[in-house]
XYZ file of N, CA and C in Angstrom:
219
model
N 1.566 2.670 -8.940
C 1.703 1.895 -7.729
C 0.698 0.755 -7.800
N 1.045 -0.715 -7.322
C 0.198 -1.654 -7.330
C 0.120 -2.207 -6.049
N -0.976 -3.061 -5.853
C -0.882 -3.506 -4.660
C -0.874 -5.433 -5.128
N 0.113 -6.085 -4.527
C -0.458 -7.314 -4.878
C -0.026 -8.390 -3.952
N -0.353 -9.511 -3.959
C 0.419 -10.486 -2.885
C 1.012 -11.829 -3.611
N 1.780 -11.840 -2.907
C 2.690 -12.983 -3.285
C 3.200 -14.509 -2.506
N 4.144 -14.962 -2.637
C 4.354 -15.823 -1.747
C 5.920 -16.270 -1.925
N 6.906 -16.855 -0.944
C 7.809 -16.968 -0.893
C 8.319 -18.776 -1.367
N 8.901 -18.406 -2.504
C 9.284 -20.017 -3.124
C 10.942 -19.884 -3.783
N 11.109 -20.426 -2.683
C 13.150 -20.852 -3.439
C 13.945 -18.982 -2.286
N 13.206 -18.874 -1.656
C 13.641 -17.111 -0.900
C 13.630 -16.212 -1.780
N 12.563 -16.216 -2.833
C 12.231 -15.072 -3.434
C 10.574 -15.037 -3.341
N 10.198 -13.534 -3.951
C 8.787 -13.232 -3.630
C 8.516 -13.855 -4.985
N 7.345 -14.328 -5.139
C 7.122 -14.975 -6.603
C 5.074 -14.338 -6.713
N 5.057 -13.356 -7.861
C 3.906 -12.465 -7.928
C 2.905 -13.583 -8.764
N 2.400 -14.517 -8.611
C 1.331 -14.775 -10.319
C 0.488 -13.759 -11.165
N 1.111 -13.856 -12.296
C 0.350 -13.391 -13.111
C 0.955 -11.627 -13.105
N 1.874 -11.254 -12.383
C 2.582 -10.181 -12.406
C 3.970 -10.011 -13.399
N 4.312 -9.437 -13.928
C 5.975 -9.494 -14.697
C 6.186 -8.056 -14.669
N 7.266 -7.758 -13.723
C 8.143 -6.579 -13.610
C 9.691 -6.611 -13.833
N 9.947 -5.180 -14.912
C 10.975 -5.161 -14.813
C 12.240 -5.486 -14.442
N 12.990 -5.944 -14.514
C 14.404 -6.504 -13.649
C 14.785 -4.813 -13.383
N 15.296 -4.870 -12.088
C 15.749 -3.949 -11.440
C 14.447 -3.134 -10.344
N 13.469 -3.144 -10.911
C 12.271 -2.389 -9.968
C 12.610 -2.748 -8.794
N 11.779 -1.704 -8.075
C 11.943 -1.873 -6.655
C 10.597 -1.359 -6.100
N 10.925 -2.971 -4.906
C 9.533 -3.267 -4.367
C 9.361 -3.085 -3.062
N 8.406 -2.780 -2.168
C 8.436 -2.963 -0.651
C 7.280 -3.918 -0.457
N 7.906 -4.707 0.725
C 6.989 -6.113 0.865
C 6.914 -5.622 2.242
N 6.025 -5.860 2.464
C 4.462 -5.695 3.971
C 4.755 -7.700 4.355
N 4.871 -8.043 5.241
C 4.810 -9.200 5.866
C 3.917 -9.151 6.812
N 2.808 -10.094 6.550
C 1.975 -10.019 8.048
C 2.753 -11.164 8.809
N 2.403 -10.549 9.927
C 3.275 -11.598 11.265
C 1.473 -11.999 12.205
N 0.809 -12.704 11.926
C -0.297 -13.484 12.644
C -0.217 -13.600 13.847
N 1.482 -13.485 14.027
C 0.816 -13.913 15.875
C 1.700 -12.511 16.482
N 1.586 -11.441 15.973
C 1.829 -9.713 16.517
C 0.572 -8.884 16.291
N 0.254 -8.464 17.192
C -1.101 -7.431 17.081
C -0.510 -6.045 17.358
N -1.224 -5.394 16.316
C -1.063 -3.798 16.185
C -1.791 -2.932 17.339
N -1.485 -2.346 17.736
C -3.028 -1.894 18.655
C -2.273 -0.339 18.776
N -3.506 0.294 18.189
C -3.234 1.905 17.541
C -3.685 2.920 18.668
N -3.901 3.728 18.961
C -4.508 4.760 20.200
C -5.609 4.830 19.421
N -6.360 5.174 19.693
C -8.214 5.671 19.508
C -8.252 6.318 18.345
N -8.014 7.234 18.268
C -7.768 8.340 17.105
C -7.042 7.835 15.842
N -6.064 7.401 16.048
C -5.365 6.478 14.794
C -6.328 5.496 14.501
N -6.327 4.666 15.031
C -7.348 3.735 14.985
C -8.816 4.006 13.982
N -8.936 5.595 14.154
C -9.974 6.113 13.856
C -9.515 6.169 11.964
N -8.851 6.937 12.104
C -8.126 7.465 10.867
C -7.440 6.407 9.941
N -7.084 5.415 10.568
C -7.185 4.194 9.476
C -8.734 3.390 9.086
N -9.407 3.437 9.891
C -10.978 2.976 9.429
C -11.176 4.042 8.523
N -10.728 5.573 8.888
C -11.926 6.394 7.924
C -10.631 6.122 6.113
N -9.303 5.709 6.442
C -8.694 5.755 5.252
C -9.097 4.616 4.188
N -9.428 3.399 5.089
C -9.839 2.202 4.410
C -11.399 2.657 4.285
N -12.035 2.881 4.338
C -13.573 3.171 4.014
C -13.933 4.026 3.014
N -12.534 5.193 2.586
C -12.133 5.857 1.909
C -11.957 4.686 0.334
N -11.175 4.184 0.785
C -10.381 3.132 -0.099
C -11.371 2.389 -0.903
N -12.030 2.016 0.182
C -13.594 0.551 -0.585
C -14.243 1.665 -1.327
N -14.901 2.997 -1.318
C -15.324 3.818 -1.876
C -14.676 4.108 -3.211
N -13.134 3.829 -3.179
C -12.298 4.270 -4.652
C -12.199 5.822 -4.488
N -12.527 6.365 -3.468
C -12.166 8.370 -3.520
C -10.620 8.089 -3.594
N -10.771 9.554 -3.790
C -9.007 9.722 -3.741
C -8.398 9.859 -4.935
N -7.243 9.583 -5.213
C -6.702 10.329 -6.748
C -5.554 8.922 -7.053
N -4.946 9.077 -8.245
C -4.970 8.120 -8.947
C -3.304 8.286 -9.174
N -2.745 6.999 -8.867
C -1.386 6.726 -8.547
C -0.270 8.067 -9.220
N -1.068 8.399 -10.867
C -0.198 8.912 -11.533
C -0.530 10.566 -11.190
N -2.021 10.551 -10.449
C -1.736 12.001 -10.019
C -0.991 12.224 -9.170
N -0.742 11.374 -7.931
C -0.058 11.569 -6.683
C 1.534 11.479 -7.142
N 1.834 10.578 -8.363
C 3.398 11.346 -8.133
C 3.724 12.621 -9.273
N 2.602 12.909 -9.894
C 2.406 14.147 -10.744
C 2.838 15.576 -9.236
N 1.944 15.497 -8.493
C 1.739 16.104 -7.156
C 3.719 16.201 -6.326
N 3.980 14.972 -6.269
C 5.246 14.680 -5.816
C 6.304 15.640 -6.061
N 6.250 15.386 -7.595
C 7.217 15.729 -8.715
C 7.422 17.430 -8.267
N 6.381 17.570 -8.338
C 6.346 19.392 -8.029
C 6.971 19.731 -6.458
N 7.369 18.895 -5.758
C 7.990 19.006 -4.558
C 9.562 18.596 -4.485
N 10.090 17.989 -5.796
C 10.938 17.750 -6.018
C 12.015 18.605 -6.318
């Protein structure tokens, strides 16, 4: 799994410096600037402690989590 950003030229997503497969499949996150999220307290909470998580690097590693998956499959 990657995370990356892009930008929209000709109505396609165009990655620099990325080259994927023909056929992959992607999900694109759009920020909308003028919509605000506003979470209840507790969520709110639990995304700070996930991103603080994140800047730290804890957590397990793309190919363990669908190693993990697989076994639910």
């Amino acid at each position: 799994m990657q995370i990356v950003s892009g930008t929209i030229v000709g109505g396609k997503v165009v990655v620099d410096g990325l080259s994927l497969p023909e056929g992959t499949t992607v999900t694109v996150l759009a920020r909308g600037d003028e919509v605000a999220v506003r979470l209840p307290p507790q969520q709110e909470a639990q995304l700070i402690d996930a991103l603080d998580e994140a800047d730290r690097e804890e957590g397990i590693s793309a190919e363990e989590l669908f190693a993990r998956l697989r076994r639910f499959g």
